[in-house]
mmCIF file with all atom_site columns, C-alpha atoms in Angstrom:
data_model
loop_
_atom_site.group_PDB
_atom_site.id
_atom_site.type_symbol
_atom_site.label_atom_id
_atom_site.label_alt_id
_atom_site.label_comp_id
_atom_site.label_asym_id
_atom_site.label_entity_id
_atom_site.label_seq_id
_atom_site.pdbx_PDB_ins_code
_atom_site.Cartn_x
_atom_site.Cartn_y
_atom_site.Cartn_z
_atom_site.occupancy
_atom_site.B_iso_or_equiv
_atom_site.pdbx_formal_charge
_atom_site.auth_seq_id
_atom_site.auth_comp_id
_atom_site.auth_asym_id
_atom_site.auth_atom_id
_atom_site.pdbx_PDB_model_num
ATOM 1   C CA . LEU A 1 1   ? -48.976 36.572  -17.924 1.00 0.00 ? 1   LEU A CA 1
ATOM 2   C CA . LYS A 1 2   ? -47.259 35.355  -14.890 1.00 0.00 ? 2   LYS A CA 1
ATOM 3   C CA . PHE A 1 3   ? -43.644 34.404  -14.885 1.00 0.00 ? 3   PHE A CA 1
ATOM 4   C CA . ARG A 1 4   ? -43.189 30.691  -14.305 1.00 0.00 ? 4   ARG A CA 1
ATOM 5   C CA . PRO A 1 5   ? -39.750 29.316  -13.800 1.00 0.00 ? 5   PRO A CA 1
ATOM 6   C CA . ARG A 1 6   ? -39.088 26.326  -15.934 1.00 0.00 ? 6   ARG A CA 1
ATOM 7   C CA . LEU A 1 7   ? -38.261 23.329  -13.771 1.00 0.00 ? 7   LEU A CA 1
ATOM 8   C CA . SER A 1 8   ? -36.770 20.539  -15.717 1.00 0.00 ? 8   SER A CA 1
ATOM 9   C CA . PHE A 1 9   ? -34.245 17.912  -14.809 1.00 0.00 ? 9   PHE A CA 1
ATOM 10  C CA . VAL A 1 10  ? -31.867 16.868  -17.490 1.00 0.00 ? 10  VAL A CA 1
ATOM 11  C CA . GLY A 1 11  ? -29.469 14.288  -16.190 1.00 0.00 ? 11  GLY A CA 1
ATOM 12  C CA . ARG A 1 12  ? -29.219 10.805  -14.855 1.00 0.00 ? 12  ARG A CA 1
ATOM 13  C CA . ALA A 1 13  ? -28.467 9.285   -11.480 1.00 0.00 ? 13  ALA A CA 1
ATOM 14  C CA . ASP A 1 14  ? -25.088 7.685   -11.010 1.00 0.00 ? 14  ASP A CA 1
ATOM 15  C CA . PRO A 1 15  ? -24.772 4.355   -9.136  1.00 0.00 ? 15  PRO A CA 1
ATOM 16  C CA . SER A 1 16  ? -22.727 6.205   -6.488  1.00 0.00 ? 16  SER A CA 1
ATOM 17  C CA . GLY A 1 17  ? -25.727 8.361   -5.607  1.00 0.00 ? 17  GLY A CA 1
ATOM 18  C CA . CYS A 1 18  ? -24.500 11.524  -7.319  1.00 0.00 ? 18  CYS A CA 1
ATOM 19  C CA . VAL A 1 19  ? -26.405 13.244  -10.080 1.00 0.00 ? 19  VAL A CA 1
ATOM 20  C CA . ARG A 1 20  ? -24.633 13.977  -13.348 1.00 0.00 ? 20  ARG A CA 1
ATOM 21  C CA . GLY A 1 21  ? -25.855 16.754  -15.586 1.00 0.00 ? 21  GLY A CA 1
ATOM 22  C CA . ARG A 1 22  ? -25.021 17.314  -19.227 1.00 0.00 ? 22  ARG A CA 1
ATOM 23  C CA . GLU A 1 23  ? -21.673 18.936  -18.487 1.00 0.00 ? 23  GLU A CA 1
ATOM 24  C CA . GLY A 1 24  ? -20.555 16.071  -16.253 1.00 0.00 ? 24  GLY A CA 1
ATOM 25  C CA . ASP A 1 25  ? -20.679 18.081  -13.024 1.00 0.00 ? 25  ASP A CA 1
ATOM 26  C CA . MET A 1 26  ? -21.477 16.128  -9.904  1.00 0.00 ? 26  MET A CA 1
ATOM 27  C CA . SER A 1 27  ? -23.621 17.301  -7.037  1.00 0.00 ? 27  SER A CA 1
ATOM 28  C CA . PRO A 1 28  ? -23.067 15.473  -3.743  1.00 0.00 ? 28  PRO A CA 1
ATOM 29  C CA . ALA A 1 29  ? -25.587 13.017  -2.417  1.00 0.00 ? 29  ALA A CA 1
ATOM 30  C CA . ILE A 1 30  ? -27.111 13.332  1.042   1.00 0.00 ? 30  ILE A CA 1
ATOM 31  C CA . PRO A 1 31  ? -24.437 12.251  3.555   1.00 0.00 ? 31  PRO A CA 1
ATOM 32  C CA . LYS A 1 32  ? -25.033 9.138   5.580   1.00 0.00 ? 32  LYS A CA 1
ATOM 33  C CA . VAL A 1 33  ? -24.873 9.508   9.375   1.00 0.00 ? 33  VAL A CA 1
ATOM 34  C CA . ALA A 1 34  ? -22.251 7.306   11.007  1.00 0.00 ? 34  ALA A CA 1
ATOM 35  C CA . ILE A 1 35  ? -23.794 7.557   14.487  1.00 0.00 ? 35  ILE A CA 1
ATOM 36  C CA . PRO A 1 36  ? -27.576 7.597   14.776  1.00 0.00 ? 36  PRO A CA 1
ATOM 37  C CA . PRO A 1 37  ? -28.977 10.530  16.790  1.00 0.00 ? 37  PRO A CA 1
ATOM 38  C CA . GLU A 1 38  ? -30.268 8.307   19.592  1.00 0.00 ? 38  GLU A CA 1
ATOM 39  C CA . ARG A 1 39  ? -26.663 7.257   20.362  1.00 0.00 ? 39  ARG A CA 1
ATOM 40  C CA . TRP A 1 40  ? -25.115 10.767  20.357  1.00 0.00 ? 40  TRP A CA 1
ATOM 41  C CA . THR A 1 41  ? -25.104 11.124  24.145  1.00 0.00 ? 41  THR A CA 1
ATOM 42  C CA . GLN A 1 42  ? -23.478 7.715   24.477  1.00 0.00 ? 42  GLN A CA 1
ATOM 43  C CA . ALA A 1 43  ? -20.830 8.754   21.962  1.00 0.00 ? 43  ALA A CA 1
ATOM 44  C CA . ILE A 1 44  ? -20.077 11.949  23.891  1.00 0.00 ? 44  ILE A CA 1
ATOM 45  C CA . TYR A 1 45  ? -20.247 10.743  27.482  1.00 0.00 ? 45  TYR A CA 1
ATOM 46  C CA . GLY A 1 46  ? -19.543 7.057   27.071  1.00 0.00 ? 46  GLY A CA 1
ATOM 47  C CA . THR A 1 47  ? -16.462 5.025   26.314  1.00 0.00 ? 47  THR A CA 1
ATOM 48  C CA . PRO A 1 48  ? -16.016 2.747   23.304  1.00 0.00 ? 48  PRO A CA 1
ATOM 49  C CA . GLU A 1 49  ? -16.328 -0.949  24.140  1.00 0.00 ? 49  GLU A CA 1
ATOM 50  C CA . THR A 1 50  ? -12.766 -1.587  22.944  1.00 0.00 ? 50  THR A CA 1
ATOM 51  C CA . ALA A 1 51  ? -11.206 1.009   25.258  1.00 0.00 ? 51  ALA A CA 1
ATOM 52  C CA . LEU A 1 52  ? -9.239  -0.403  28.180  1.00 0.00 ? 52  LEU A CA 1
ATOM 53  C CA . ALA A 1 53  ? -9.747  2.650   30.403  1.00 0.00 ? 53  ALA A CA 1
ATOM 54  C CA . LYS A 1 54  ? -13.460 3.235   30.932  1.00 0.00 ? 54  LYS A CA 1
ATOM 55  C CA . SER A 1 55  ? -14.747 6.735   31.657  1.00 0.00 ? 55  SER A CA 1
ATOM 56  C CA . GLU A 1 56  ? -16.189 7.446   35.081  1.00 0.00 ? 56  GLU A CA 1
ATOM 57  C CA . VAL A 1 57  ? -19.488 9.068   34.164  1.00 0.00 ? 57  VAL A CA 1
ATOM 58  C CA . PHE A 1 58  ? -20.664 9.207   37.787  1.00 0.00 ? 58  PHE A CA 1
ATOM 59  C CA . LYS A 1 59  ? -17.896 11.744  38.515  1.00 0.00 ? 59  LYS A CA 1
ATOM 60  C CA . LEU A 1 60  ? -19.259 14.205  35.949  1.00 0.00 ? 60  LEU A CA 1
ATOM 61  C CA . GLY A 1 61  ? -21.826 15.431  38.472  1.00 0.00 ? 61  GLY A CA 1
ATOM 62  C CA . GLY A 1 62  ? -19.030 16.316  40.896  1.00 0.00 ? 62  GLY A CA 1
ATOM 63  C CA . MET A 1 63  ? -17.593 18.920  38.552  1.00 0.00 ? 63  MET A CA 1
ATOM 64  C CA . GLN A 1 64  ? -18.479 22.496  39.331  1.00 0.00 ? 64  GLN A CA 1
ATOM 65  C CA . PHE A 1 65  ? -17.673 25.897  37.951  1.00 0.00 ? 65  PHE A CA 1
ATOM 66  C CA . ASP A 1 66  ? -18.871 29.123  39.521  1.00 0.00 ? 66  ASP A CA 1
ATOM 67  C CA . THR A 1 67  ? -18.983 31.861  36.889  1.00 0.00 ? 67  THR A CA 1
ATOM 68  C CA . GLY A 1 68  ? -19.377 34.545  39.551  1.00 0.00 ? 68  GLY A CA 1
ATOM 69  C CA . TYR A 1 69  ? -16.361 33.513  41.654  1.00 0.00 ? 69  TYR A CA 1
ATOM 70  C CA . TRP A 1 70  ? -13.804 35.875  40.081  1.00 0.00 ? 70  TRP A CA 1
ATOM 71  C CA . SER A 1 71  ? -16.276 38.678  39.372  1.00 0.00 ? 71  SER A CA 1
ATOM 72  C CA . ARG A 1 72  ? -17.304 38.784  43.060  1.00 0.00 ? 72  ARG A CA 1
ATOM 73  C CA . GLY A 1 73  ? -13.681 38.852  44.188  1.00 0.00 ? 73  GLY A CA 1
ATOM 74  C CA . TYR A 1 74  ? -12.805 41.514  41.638  1.00 0.00 ? 74  TYR A CA 1
ATOM 75  C CA . LEU A 1 75  ? -15.764 43.739  42.570  1.00 0.00 ? 75  LEU A CA 1
ATOM 76  C CA . GLN A 1 76  ? -14.913 43.464  46.269  1.00 0.00 ? 76  GLN A CA 1
ATOM 77  C CA . CYS A 1 77  ? -11.326 44.427  45.490  1.00 0.00 ? 77  CYS A CA 1
ATOM 78  C CA . ILE A 1 78  ? -12.360 47.413  43.342  1.00 0.00 ? 78  ILE A CA 1
ATOM 79  C CA . GLY A 1 79  ? -14.811 48.426  46.074  1.00 0.00 ? 79  GLY A CA 1
ATOM 80  C CA . ARG A 1 80  ? -11.913 48.714  48.493  1.00 0.00 ? 80  ARG A CA 1
ATOM 81  C CA . GLY A 1 81  ? -10.323 51.264  46.163  1.00 0.00 ? 81  GLY A CA 1
ATOM 82  C CA . ILE A 1 82  ? -7.478  49.097  44.858  1.00 0.00 ? 82  ILE A CA 1
ATOM 83  C CA . ALA A 1 83  ? -6.208  49.548  41.271  1.00 0.00 ? 83  ALA A CA 1
ATOM 84  C CA . HIS A 1 84  ? -7.308  47.218  38.447  1.00 0.00 ? 84  HIS A CA 1
ATOM 85  C CA . LYS A 1 85  ? -3.866  45.612  37.945  1.00 0.00 ? 85  LYS A CA 1
ATOM 86  C CA . GLU A 1 86  ? -3.458  44.847  41.642  1.00 0.00 ? 86  GLU A CA 1
ATOM 87  C CA . CYS A 1 87  ? -6.966  43.368  41.840  1.00 0.00 ? 87  CYS A CA 1
ATOM 88  C CA . VAL A 1 88  ? -6.397  41.118  38.838  1.00 0.00 ? 88  VAL A CA 1
ATOM 89  C CA . ALA A 1 89  ? -3.018  39.955  40.172  1.00 0.00 ? 89  ALA A CA 1
ATOM 90  C CA . GLY A 1 90  ? -4.451  39.313  43.631  1.00 0.00 ? 90  GLY A CA 1
ATOM 91  C CA . LEU A 1 91  ? -7.398  37.117  42.630  1.00 0.00 ? 91  LEU A CA 1
ATOM 92  C CA . PRO A 1 92  ? -7.011  33.658  44.206  1.00 0.00 ? 92  PRO A CA 1
ATOM 93  C CA . ASP A 1 93  ? -7.583  30.454  42.261  1.00 0.00 ? 93  ASP A CA 1
ATOM 94  C CA . ASP A 1 94  ? -10.838 28.610  42.726  1.00 0.00 ? 94  ASP A CA 1
ATOM 95  C CA . VAL A 1 95  ? -9.950  25.711  45.027  1.00 0.00 ? 95  VAL A CA 1
ATOM 96  C CA . ARG A 1 96  ? -13.273 23.922  44.640  1.00 0.00 ? 96  ARG A CA 1
ATOM 97  C CA . VAL A 1 97  ? -12.147 21.494  41.943  1.00 0.00 ? 97  VAL A CA 1
ATOM 98  C CA . THR A 1 98  ? -13.105 17.930  41.215  1.00 0.00 ? 98  THR A CA 1
ATOM 99  C CA . LYS A 1 99  ? -10.915 15.289  42.813  1.00 0.00 ? 99  LYS A CA 1
ATOM 100 C CA . GLN A 1 100 ? -8.148  14.285  40.456  1.00 0.00 ? 100 GLN A CA 1
ATOM 101 C CA . GLY A 1 101 ? -7.737  10.779  39.112  1.00 0.00 ? 101 GLY A CA 1
ATOM 102 C CA . PRO A 1 102 ? -5.160  8.196   40.189  1.00 0.00 ? 102 PRO A CA 1
ATOM 103 C CA . LEU A 1 103 ? -2.647  9.208   37.508  1.00 0.00 ? 103 LEU A CA 1
ATOM 104 C CA . SER A 1 104 ? -2.449  12.904  38.393  1.00 0.00 ? 104 SER A CA 1
ATOM 105 C CA . GLY A 1 105 ? 1.083   13.809  39.426  1.00 0.00 ? 105 GLY A CA 1
ATOM 106 C CA . ASN A 1 106 ? 2.273   10.258  38.806  1.00 0.00 ? 106 ASN A CA 1
ATOM 107 C CA . LYS A 1 107 ? 5.973   9.895   37.993  1.00 0.00 ? 107 LYS A CA 1
ATOM 108 C CA . GLU A 1 108 ? 5.393   6.733   35.916  1.00 0.00 ? 108 GLU A CA 1
ATOM 109 C CA . LEU A 1 109 ? 2.993   8.618   33.654  1.00 0.00 ? 109 LEU A CA 1
ATOM 110 C CA . SER A 1 110 ? 5.410   11.507  33.164  1.00 0.00 ? 110 SER A CA 1
ATOM 111 C CA . ALA A 1 111 ? 8.234   9.028   32.483  1.00 0.00 ? 111 ALA A CA 1
ATOM 112 C CA . ALA A 1 112 ? 6.136   7.274   29.816  1.00 0.00 ? 112 ALA A CA 1
ATOM 113 C CA . ILE A 1 113 ? 5.228   10.590  28.185  1.00 0.00 ? 113 ILE A CA 1
ATOM 114 C CA . SER A 1 114 ? 8.839   11.796  28.159  1.00 0.00 ? 114 SER A CA 1
ATOM 115 C CA . CYS A 1 115 ? 10.036  8.435   26.754  1.00 0.00 ? 115 CYS A CA 1
ATOM 116 C CA . MET A 1 116 ? 7.497   8.638   23.921  1.00 0.00 ? 116 MET A CA 1
ATOM 117 C CA . SER A 1 117 ? 8.421   12.241  23.104  1.00 0.00 ? 117 SER A CA 1
ATOM 118 C CA . GLU A 1 118 ? 12.146  11.418  23.101  1.00 0.00 ? 118 GLU A CA 1
ATOM 119 C CA . THR A 1 119 ? 12.104  8.125   21.210  1.00 0.00 ? 119 THR A CA 1
ATOM 120 C CA . GLY A 1 120 ? 8.721   8.088   19.456  1.00 0.00 ? 120 GLY A CA 1
ATOM 121 C CA . SER A 1 121 ? 8.769   4.300   19.500  1.00 0.00 ? 121 SER A CA 1
ATOM 122 C CA . PRO A 1 122 ? 6.282   2.320   21.621  1.00 0.00 ? 122 PRO A CA 1
ATOM 123 C CA . GLU A 1 123 ? 8.616   -0.709  21.599  1.00 0.00 ? 123 GLU A CA 1
ATOM 124 C CA . LYS A 1 124 ? 11.351  1.245   23.400  1.00 0.00 ? 124 LYS A CA 1
ATOM 125 C CA . CYS A 1 125 ? 8.895   2.513   26.022  1.00 0.00 ? 125 CYS A CA 1
ATOM 126 C CA . GLN A 1 126 ? 7.260   -0.839  26.778  1.00 0.00 ? 126 GLN A CA 1
ATOM 127 C CA . LYS A 1 127 ? 8.715   -0.880  30.298  1.00 0.00 ? 127 LYS A CA 1
ATOM 128 C CA . HIS A 1 128 ? 6.894   2.359   31.143  1.00 0.00 ? 128 HIS A CA 1
ATOM 129 C CA . PHE A 1 129 ? 3.640   1.081   29.656  1.00 0.00 ? 129 PHE A CA 1
ATOM 130 C CA . ASP A 1 130 ? 3.866   -2.067  31.778  1.00 0.00 ? 130 ASP A CA 1
ATOM 131 C CA . GLU A 1 131 ? 4.244   0.074   34.906  1.00 0.00 ? 131 GLU A CA 1
ATOM 132 C CA . LEU A 1 132 ? 1.181   2.102   33.922  1.00 0.00 ? 132 LEU A CA 1
ATOM 133 C CA . ALA A 1 133 ? -0.786  -1.101  33.373  1.00 0.00 ? 133 ALA A CA 1
ATOM 134 C CA . LYS A 1 134 ? 0.096   -2.259  36.909  1.00 0.00 ? 134 LYS A CA 1
ATOM 135 C CA . ILE A 1 135 ? -1.086  1.074   38.334  1.00 0.00 ? 135 ILE A CA 1
ATOM 136 C CA . ALA A 1 136 ? -4.362  0.760   36.422  1.00 0.00 ? 136 ALA A CA 1
ATOM 137 C CA . GLY A 1 137 ? -4.904  -2.708  37.897  1.00 0.00 ? 137 GLY A CA 1
ATOM 138 C CA . TYR A 1 138 ? -4.456  -4.827  34.775  1.00 0.00 ? 138 TYR A CA 1
ATOM 139 C CA . LYS A 1 139 ? -2.918  -8.215  35.439  1.00 0.00 ? 139 LYS A CA 1
ATOM 140 C CA . GLU A 1 140 ? -1.651  -10.752 32.980  1.00 0.00 ? 140 GLU A CA 1
ATOM 141 C CA . GLU A 1 141 ? -3.523  -14.008 32.857  1.00 0.00 ? 141 GLU A CA 1
ATOM 142 C CA . GLU A 1 142 ? -1.921  -16.567 35.137  1.00 0.00 ? 142 GLU A CA 1
ATOM 143 C CA . LYS A 1 143 ? -1.123  -20.046 33.880  1.00 0.00 ? 143 LYS A CA 1
ATOM 144 C CA . LYS A 1 144 ? -3.393  -22.590 35.558  1.00 0.00 ? 144 LYS A CA 1
ATOM 145 C CA . SER A 1 145 ? -2.175  -25.993 36.643  1.00 0.00 ? 145 SER A CA 1
ATOM 146 C CA . SER A 1 146 ? -4.045  -29.091 35.547  1.00 0.00 ? 146 SER A CA 1
ATOM 147 C CA . MET A 1 147 ? -5.484  -29.470 39.066  1.00 0.00 ? 147 MET A CA 1
ATOM 148 C CA . GLU A 1 148 ? -6.882  -25.914 38.970  1.00 0.00 ? 148 GLU A CA 1
ATOM 149 C CA . LYS A 1 149 ? -8.330  -26.582 35.514  1.00 0.00 ? 149 LYS A CA 1
ATOM 150 C CA . ALA A 1 150 ? -10.026 -29.745 36.831  1.00 0.00 ? 150 ALA A CA 1
ATOM 151 C CA . LYS A 1 151 ? -11.457 -27.826 39.812  1.00 0.00 ? 151 LYS A CA 1
ATOM 152 C CA . ASP A 1 152 ? -12.799 -25.124 37.508  1.00 0.00 ? 152 ASP A CA 1
ATOM 153 C CA . PHE A 1 153 ? -14.402 -27.756 35.277  1.00 0.00 ? 153 PHE A CA 1
ATOM 154 C CA . CYS A 1 154 ? -16.046 -29.444 38.256  1.00 0.00 ? 154 CYS A CA 1
ATOM 155 C CA . ASN A 1 155 ? -17.335 -26.113 39.564  1.00 0.00 ? 155 ASN A CA 1
ATOM 156 C CA . LYS A 1 156 ? -18.878 -25.340 36.185  1.00 0.00 ? 156 LYS A CA 1
ATOM 157 C CA . ALA A 1 157 ? -20.357 -28.832 35.782  1.00 0.00 ? 157 ALA A CA 1
ATOM 158 C CA . GLY A 1 158 ? -22.015 -28.722 39.218  1.00 0.00 ? 158 GLY A CA 1
ATOM 159 C CA . TYR A 1 159 ? -24.586 -31.425 40.010  1.00 0.00 ? 159 TYR A CA 1
ATOM 160 C CA . LYS A 1 160 ? -23.984 -33.159 36.686  1.00 0.00 ? 160 LYS A CA 1
ATOM 161 C CA . LEU A 1 161 ? -20.875 -34.792 38.151  1.00 0.00 ? 161 LEU A CA 1
ATOM 162 C CA . VAL A 1 162 ? -22.954 -36.843 40.601  1.00 0.00 ? 162 VAL A CA 1
ATOM 163 C CA . GLY A 1 163 ? -23.161 -39.646 38.045  1.00 0.00 ? 163 GLY A CA 1
ATOM 164 C CA . VAL A 1 164 ? -19.365 -39.928 37.594  1.00 0.00 ? 164 VAL A CA 1
ATOM 165 C CA . PRO A 1 165 ? -18.763 -42.238 40.635  1.00 0.00 ? 165 PRO A CA 1
ATOM 166 C CA . VAL A 1 166 ? -21.636 -44.474 39.528  1.00 0.00 ? 166 VAL A CA 1
ATOM 167 C CA . LEU A 1 167 ? -20.175 -44.665 36.042  1.00 0.00 ? 167 LEU A CA 1
ATOM 168 C CA . TRP A 1 168 ? -16.722 -45.396 37.491  1.00 0.00 ? 168 TRP A CA 1
ATOM 169 C CA . TYR A 1 169 ? -18.108 -48.320 39.522  1.00 0.00 ? 169 TYR A CA 1
ATOM 170 C CA . ALA A 1 170 ? -20.112 -49.617 36.565  1.00 0.00 ? 170 ALA A CA 1
ATOM 171 C CA . MET A 1 171 ? -16.982 -49.687 34.398  1.00 0.00 ? 171 MET A CA 1
ATOM 172 C CA . LYS A 1 172 ? -15.654 -52.571 36.527  1.00 0.00 ? 172 LYS A CA 1
ATOM 173 C CA . PHE A 1 173 ? -18.390 -54.816 35.173  1.00 0.00 ? 173 PHE A CA 1
ATOM 174 C CA . ILE A 1 174 ? -18.428 -53.574 31.601  1.00 0.00 ? 174 ILE A CA 1
ATOM 175 C CA . LYS A 1 175 ? -15.603 -54.700 29.343  1.00 0.00 ? 175 LYS A CA 1
ATOM 176 C CA . ILE A 1 176 ? -15.061 -52.824 26.096  1.00 0.00 ? 176 ILE A CA 1
ATOM 177 C CA . LYS A 1 177 ? -13.405 -54.854 23.323  1.00 0.00 ? 177 LYS A CA 1
#
């Protein structure tokens, strides 16, 4: 006789997707994926559509990191017969870094950060946020005069406005009661 494990399912499926056994225990259902796999790279390297500051993906290729930079310097130092502590202290920083963005070392940014850490209220720091928005190039929408609105309408309408003078002249002879 061979040993056969008895496989039987005693329970019912819950509307939530969980399975309930006799004792009332619940086993979790298979989790749903919020981001489909074909959009994972976009989620990592991209920027959400609602974000005001878009990421600069083309600058990712400019980043570099040489894993052998410090080991070469350290081995050359040890080869000269200098002690370990002196070699470690004397290693220079790697100066081949990616160019920093426009907000690096900006006093407006540091003022906004310090205001938020001191007050914790975005309403009190609105002045600093407005300065940051100007640096980023965001402008408030300007109010248009009625003449500018008319010009914009005519530019959008294009050749369709050719018939307006004809209609204007024809209105002299047509009387609406």
